Amino acid sequence: MKSSIDNPARQAVSRRAVLSAGLLAPLAATPSLATGLRTPKPSLASLAQAKGLWFGSAVGAGPKGSLTGSLDDPLYCEILARECGLIVPENELKWYVVRAEGPQAFDFGPADRIAAFAKAHGQAMRGHTLLWHHPQWFPDWLKSYGFGAQPAEAAARLVTGHIQALCARYPQMISWDVVNETVDPQDGSIRRTVLSDAMGQDAVLDLAFQVARQAAPKARLAYNDYMSWEAGNEKHRYGVLKLLEGFRKRGTPVDALGVQSHIGAENADTFTGFGRPQEKEWRAFLDEVTGMGYDLLITEFDVHDKGLPYDFAARDAAVAAYGQAYLDLMLSYGQTKEVLAWGMVDKYSWLQNQWLRQDGKPKRPTLYDDAYRPKALRTAIAQALVAAPKRQRSTPSKQ
């Protein structure tokens, strides 16, 4: 199926085009008796479930009032409860949060709060992440950790104990990002860390998945990364394919590729305000991934609007059209099982303090605006879910 993004002359998405596609049509909404908050019906979770998919979002249990403090916002939580069947802790299971104080200390408090919220609202959970294999995101103590006279064994014990502890604490996870962002986008190589220095690159990654399979046998195990469909990601995509091929050759128990899906602003041009999608190359990439037997998970979806005009209506329309084109492509693959937004309300998006707009204004990369009103992107996601082929909600395959 040809997309409107194939023709450069049509890449600039006009508000008129979006209006004609119905993306800004009035939304059926049900107000909350308690707050007056209006959310569209049917929910995104129910639309996804009808097609055998999961829909959900990240939520943060960070400091109240901060970008990562959405769990303390009652209106955000109301949107989360109504729209999402699946939630993921934004940062609370990362090593630098859960093990910030040292190798013997675990702080499960923030993640436990999110788990309690999910249980109270009948929501499933997914885990992010057991091993963010990137030296920048290790806790300080790990960056200089001494592994002693037998470094491989010591590193293996550390990784094994960490993964076992998290999986035992949260056995309800339907999927886990076991390893996150180990491919260097600059050249496609595997990142070097103190763990890979101690054990070897393949060994530490394989161990993470092997331990996760034993500790969470019912969860879908994913490698998660931010390679994208836009130009400039060629080496990153190649590196991820090589990594996935290696997993298969070695019999590493990996079920899925987590496609983060932070789309929009990478290498953006002045004509569209977005990066240039490479639909043919992206489909070829996904074909190779699924051809190796991997499922696909959309794990961190948002649309970066850094290069778009200030006008809210025009900006939201362009974001919606770009996001729907991407989701239509991704959901055309029956192997796609989950769709996770990386936040539901603009003011809690991680993008607010990353790659700032030239006009210094806040970004609008998510489904709801700062007044908790649904935006065109929310409608676009709903339409993509409605148009998606039906599939069966399945348990992960055991490779």
PDB file of C-alpha atoms in Angstrom, residues 163-164 167-168 207-219 253:
ATOM      1  CA  ILE A 163      17.227  -9.610  36.800  1.00  0.00           C
ATOM      2  CA  GLN A 164      16.003 -12.308  39.169  1.00  0.00           C
ATOM      3  CA  CYS A 167      11.278 -10.445  37.760  1.00  0.00           C
ATOM      4  CA  ALA A 168      10.426 -11.968  41.144  1.00  0.00           C
ATOM      5  CA  LEU A 207      22.950 -13.969  29.896  1.00  0.00           C
ATOM      6  CA  ALA A 208      20.385 -11.213  30.415  1.00  0.00           C
ATOM      7  CA  PHE A 209      17.872 -12.969  28.173  1.00  0.00           C
ATOM      8  CA  GLN A 210      18.632 -16.433  29.531  1.00  0.00           C
ATOM      9  CA  VAL A 211      18.079 -15.330  33.115  1.00  0.00           C
ATOM     10  CA  ALA A 212      14.953 -13.392  32.144  1.00  0.00           C
ATOM     11  CA  ARG A 213      13.493 -16.453  30.426  1.00  0.00           C
ATOM     12  CA  GLN A 214      14.009 -18.526  33.560  1.00  0.00           C
ATOM     13  CA  ALA A 215      12.752 -15.797  35.891  1.00  0.00           C
ATOM     14  CA  ALA A 216       9.791 -14.640  33.753  1.00  0.00           C
ATOM     15  CA  PRO A 217       8.820 -17.660  31.631  1.00  0.00           C
ATOM     16  CA  LYS A 218       5.424 -16.247  30.607  1.00  0.00           C
ATOM     17  CA  ALA A 219       6.634 -12.791  29.537  1.00  0.00           C
ATOM     18  CA  PRO A 253      15.691 -16.533  23.963  1.00  0.00           C
TER      19      PRO A 253
END
